[in-house]
Amino acid sequence: MQLGFLGLGHMGLAIASNLLAAGHHVRAWNRSQEPLARLQAKGAEIVKEPVDALQGDALFSMLANDDAVRSVLIDSGALAQARKGLIHVNMATISVALAEELAVLHDRLGLAYVAAPVFGRPEAAASAKLHIVVAGAPSPVASIEPVLAALGQKIWPVGSEPKAANIVKIAGNFMIASMIETIGEAAALVQGHGVTAADFLDVMTNSLFAAPAYKTYGDLIARAQFEPAGFKLTLGLKDVRLALAAGEAAHVPLPLGSLLRDNFLDCIAHGESDKDWSALAGVAARRAGLDERDEKRPIA
Amino acid sequence: MQLGFLGLGHMGLAIASNLLAAGHHVRAWNRSQEPLARLQAKGAEIVKEPVDALQGDALFSMLANDDAVRSVLIDSGALAQARKGLIHVNMATISVALAEELAVLHDRLGLAYVAAPVFGRPEAAASAKLHIVVAGAPSPVASIEPVLAALGQKIWPVGSEPKAANIVKIAGNFMIASMIETIGEAAALVQGHGVTAADFLDVMTNSLFAAPAYKTYGDLIARAQFEPAGFKLTLGLKDVRLALAAGEAAHVPLPLGSLLRDNFLDCIAHGESDKDWSALAGVAARRAGLDERDEKRPIA
Amino acid sequence: MQLGFLGLGHMGLAIASNLLAAGHHVRAWNRSQEPLARLQAKGAEIVKEPVDALQGDALFSMLANDDAVRSVLIDSGALAQARKGLIHVNMATISVALAEELAVLHDRLGLAYVAAPVFGRPEAAASAKLHIVVAGAPSPVASIEPVLAALGQKIWPVGSEPKAANIVKIAGNFMIASMIETIGEAAALVQGHGVTAADFLDVMTNSLFAAPAYKTYGDLIARAQFEPAGFKLTLGLKDVRLALAAGEAAHVPLPLGSLLRDNFLDCIAHGESDKDWSALAGVAARRAGLDERDEKRPIA
Amino acid sequence: MQLGFLGLGHMGLAIASNLLAAGHHVRAWNRSQEPLARLQAKGAEIVKEPVDALQGDALFSMLANDDAVRSVLIDSGALAQARKGLIHVNMATISVALAEELAVLHDRLGLAYVAAPVFGRPEAAASAKLHIVVAGAPSPVASIEPVLAALGQKIWPVGSEPKAANIVKIAGNFMIASMIETIGEAAALVQGHGVTAADFLDVMTNSLFAAPAYKTYGDLIARAQFEPAGFKLTLGLKDVRLALAAGEAAHVPLPLGSLLRDNFLDCIAHGESDKDWSALAGVAARRAGLDERDEKRPIA
């Protein structure tokens, strides 16, 4: 297929590489040059302007956030000049509000719009192990599914309204952040009674909670290993904000979401903006004064 | 071994049966008669008073809560008349405060005290698939481990202070309750935007959260199947109260624990005391008015 | 003085009337016509466009929210065409972020900018009993204070940065909402034990909490008199959102603010958007099932 | 009247002195001797055992907490040996559960039981400015009201069930703690934007919140003057615990109460157990890192 690709961050670069490996022609654009050169070495065609990536069969985009999507696709006029019939596959984590706006806009412009956010860290993207949540009109989704198959271990269709995929992604990230908070409080509780976080999490992540997310984060938290960041704490706050905003739009109170937000701010106020979002788990220990009770005990 | 057993609820009966199957002699006592008859049919010796179960090599107890432990073992005078050198293996979920008190008391009476609370529902107990958390002095723990091996899939030693096992159990149950709350809020959020809880949880429990606890509870919540109760909501509140009390004793704030407590009370105020504790997941939907927005949509 | 006035809602109309009564010339503009006619009858000059109100000594504005300020003053080009040296007195409750942006913008355009948000309901505005919080550069504040003196019972200068007045206003409204939540929970607690909200609040608002805010709201809550709205619940949510956003900007966690937000959403989900924001006090009773326990007992 | 008095802490001593000044005969007992000597100097008769104070017309008690009431009155056997017809006026802040138990017990023993907890600090007790909340059967309440009149500025009858007065007292203290939390968060918010707590609270406590409680605590908080303690933080936690327990008994969720509990624990974990409970207001600033941002700025 003739594909365009916008946004070559860690995730985007890995995904675009897999599209090339699957035999597609890829016209790529990115704000900074460095990743473009790397993708060019794998066979991509580099284009000057975003709009040049919107002239093929489909456009894949993995832009950083709502503002980047607005700036690169809408305000630039790129979308308005896209080839009629283009299928836009938006893999970014964006707000439900923007998802709704984009669905209307594409429809008006005669373009197909498919939301396809993913679960998985950059390593999973590189090894095509992503979980891809897909939503959009049946026909473009059917066209694009074979392409997505080269990018992940499983595709999860969740309906014909694009925003459905976005709310699933947002709610999923909310669940991860909630898990981190849960582990943080539980670990502080056992530490307060003389059991190490490592011993406790060894039990939990090998019994009831023997799941990928618990093992990955449980290990980081037990070792208080919050740097370098796999997913930055400020991005975690951004995603919780998306959950709260989506909740507000549908008047769904999310008290746990509110707690996450407050605790992310607590982290930022304590200089942890650039740490991994699993540093959230340290708030409970800090508030309990556990970090000061015994120097040799890890924070969480 | 010559064993005693006190407390034949669903869990106790299954465990005592496995002790018999492993070839031990078991002297059993229980407040009500019916389970005693069933255990007698499997070869147990039935005794009249709790104290009669404390004359062998070890006593296993699986009493309902702190009050039952106090009443049956302490106030009755049974413990004071136990055979010197008896190893008491307490498998119940009790408070950290009582665990500390019991450790001191056994020591004073010349008895060994091992805490061995378990993770697993009655079916897991019956099939000897429990996870058993063990704490106590090395020598009695070593003596009793071969016996415990017949009861579970894995034994998790967490130290020489008995209360260590209890805080792990309490923190583990706190994590399950937190998971239920998390699923409830996430499910309400996606439902508010038109995605069913079932579709959403299908994605989550088969990807990031492919863990036993998520699958079991995710399924109950997706089907809003809160009756009959596998673990009663009021017991869930009791366990959260144990976590909050243990937190208070070690001055560890647990804001998520507080949220759980408030939401369990919300359930009780809405007539759900006898439902499974997974009914906690319905609070978010009820507060969002989702239960009234569309009759055909399940509550959570 | 030659004054302009933009925004004749309940508050704006009362304030503009007092400016006329104090002998000032007032050029007024408003989106809808009806209040303009009423002000004209009191001697105001009605102008066609917002920009026409920006040609005198000072402009007073009392627009509904951030969006209205942007639309009427910035996007319309009015501010850019204002008379150089004009003093803009912005009495609206706006975000800290917009306050900072406006300070920079006025400075660049050669205009003076004074923030002067007020505490008080429309009756207090009509009887010139407002509390006016003022912040801005010393010289324009000194020029405008005599004018403000005709509008309120007291002027509270809080510094030279305009946003200081806005954060005081936002924090003050946060305190009122917190008081409503507090009364709601306390009232639900006593009702749960057989004491009426009215009896309880009679004690509290005539002893420790004998303050205007407690008397006004305590009375509304005791009588569950949430309609007609003096200040709409959705505006209350808006103001809490301003507090949370300001907190986020300065990384100040506001767990009570988060609780207020969630409870306002609970109200909206239960059809109370158009009620007075004191309806927030009913959430605790609803969650406790008190509204269904006894038909004759008022909700809060 | 022939009165007995048990419990001569700061409050008890001041109250008992006023009873003497009003011309009553007072037989007093206290665990420690020092205050007894002071009361003797004012004309009291000192007795050896609690039971000796229960032989007159009425007994006033102002014991520290539930445990003290149980120990001094119930476990000692004093109540069982009281003069039949004695009116017991219990002025202490006790749990609703104990209040219910005492009502039944007195009834069974042929004694009258009146709950009369008070609002006011020791100075208010000394100057007979207390607010006294009274509940109990009409006849003993009527007998005792003239005596109470000498102790406070106003008597607030709230019904015939003694626990009604206790729940009003508990809910009132919950309101004070909520006010402290509210001020703490609001002050942290304005400080985060450059306004001092003192400037902010000057506005608030002289306008909307011109109430005794706000003035007293606002001043302490603005000056970060948390020592010496007028009312110890650990007592504040105890009272919040009473509110939460009373809420649990009536299944009333108190999310704000939960927040207070967590924040009191945060204070205790940071070594503030012996400070005044208004130190609770410092949690928001500490979590926001405001205490470390600028050395010269007071904590809250």
JSON list of N, CA, C and O in Angstrom, two decimals, chain A residues 70 79 85 193 224 233 271 282:
[
{"chain": "A", "resi": 70, "resn": "ARG", "atom": "N", "xyz": [-3.57, 19.01, 16.16]},
{"chain": "A", "resi": 70, "resn": "ARG", "atom": "CA", "xyz": [-4.18, 20.24, 15.65]},
{"chain": "A", "resi": 70, "resn": "ARG", "atom": "C", "xyz": [-3.21, 21.00, 14.75]},
{"chain": "A", "resi": 70, "resn": "ARG", "atom": "O", "xyz": [-3.57, 21.45, 13.66]},
{"chain": "A", "resi": 79, "resn": "LEU", "atom": "N", "xyz": [-4.95, 18.45, 6.22]},
{"chain": "A", "resi": 79, "resn": "LEU", "atom": "CA", "xyz": [-6.12, 17.58, 6.13]},
{"chain": "A", "resi": 79, "resn": "LEU", "atom": "C", "xyz": [-7.04, 18.05, 5.00]},
{"chain": "A", "resi": 79, "resn": "LEU", "atom": "O", "xyz": [-7.60, 17.24, 4.25]},
{"chain": "A", "resi": 85, "resn": "GLY", "atom": "N", "xyz": [-10.83, 10.22, -0.07]},
{"chain": "A", "resi": 85, "resn": "GLY", "atom": "CA", "xyz": [-10.87, 8.77, 0.10]},
{"chain": "A", "resi": 85, "resn": "GLY", "atom": "C", "xyz": [-9.76, 8.22, 0.98]},
{"chain": "A", "resi": 85, "resn": "GLY", "atom": "O", "xyz": [-9.76, 7.04, 1.34]},
{"chain": "A", "resi": 193, "resn": "HIS", "atom": "N", "xyz": [5.12, -2.12, 58.59]},
{"chain": "A", "resi": 193, "resn": "HIS", "atom": "CA", "xyz": [5.11, -3.22, 59.56]},
{"chain": "A", "resi": 193, "resn": "HIS", "atom": "C", "xyz": [6.28, -4.17, 59.32]},
{"chain": "A", "resi": 193, "resn": "HIS", "atom": "O", "xyz": [6.21, -5.34, 59.67]},
{"chain": "A", "resi": 224, "resn": "ALA", "atom": "N", "xyz": [12.70, 0.65, 43.42]},
{"chain": "A", "resi": 224, "resn": "ALA", "atom": "CA", "xyz": [12.68, 2.11, 43.41]},
{"chain": "A", "resi": 224, "resn": "ALA", "atom": "C", "xyz": [13.49, 2.64, 42.23]},
{"chain": "A", "resi": 224, "resn": "ALA", "atom": "O", "xyz": [14.23, 3.62, 42.34]},
{"chain": "A", "resi": 233, "resn": "LEU", "atom": "N", "xyz": [6.51, 10.74, 33.93]},
{"chain": "A", "resi": 233, "resn": "LEU", "atom": "CA", "xyz": [5.47, 11.07, 34.90]},
{"chain": "A", "resi": 233, "resn": "LEU", "atom": "C", "xyz": [4.54, 12.17, 34.39]},
{"chain": "A", "resi": 233, "resn": "LEU", "atom": "O", "xyz": [3.32, 12.11, 34.60]},
{"chain": "A", "resi": 271, "resn": "GLY", "atom": "N", "xyz": [9.95, 17.39, 42.58]},
{"chain": "A", "resi": 271, "resn": "GLY", "atom": "CA", "xyz": [11.04, 17.33, 41.61]},
{"chain": "A", "resi": 271, "resn": "GLY", "atom": "C", "xyz": [11.12, 16.05, 40.79]},
{"chain": "A", "resi": 271, "resn": "GLY", "atom": "O", "xyz": [12.18, 15.73, 40.25]},
{"chain": "A", "resi": 282, "resn": "GLY", "atom": "N", "xyz": [5.79, 6.17, 45.03]},
{"chain": "A", "resi": 282, "resn": "GLY", "atom": "CA", "xyz": [6.56, 6.65, 46.17]},
{"chain": "A", "resi": 282, "resn": "GLY", "atom": "C", "xyz": [5.82, 7.64, 47.05]},
{"chain": "A", "resi": 282, "resn": "GLY", "atom": "O", "xyz": [6.27, 7.95, 48.15]}
]
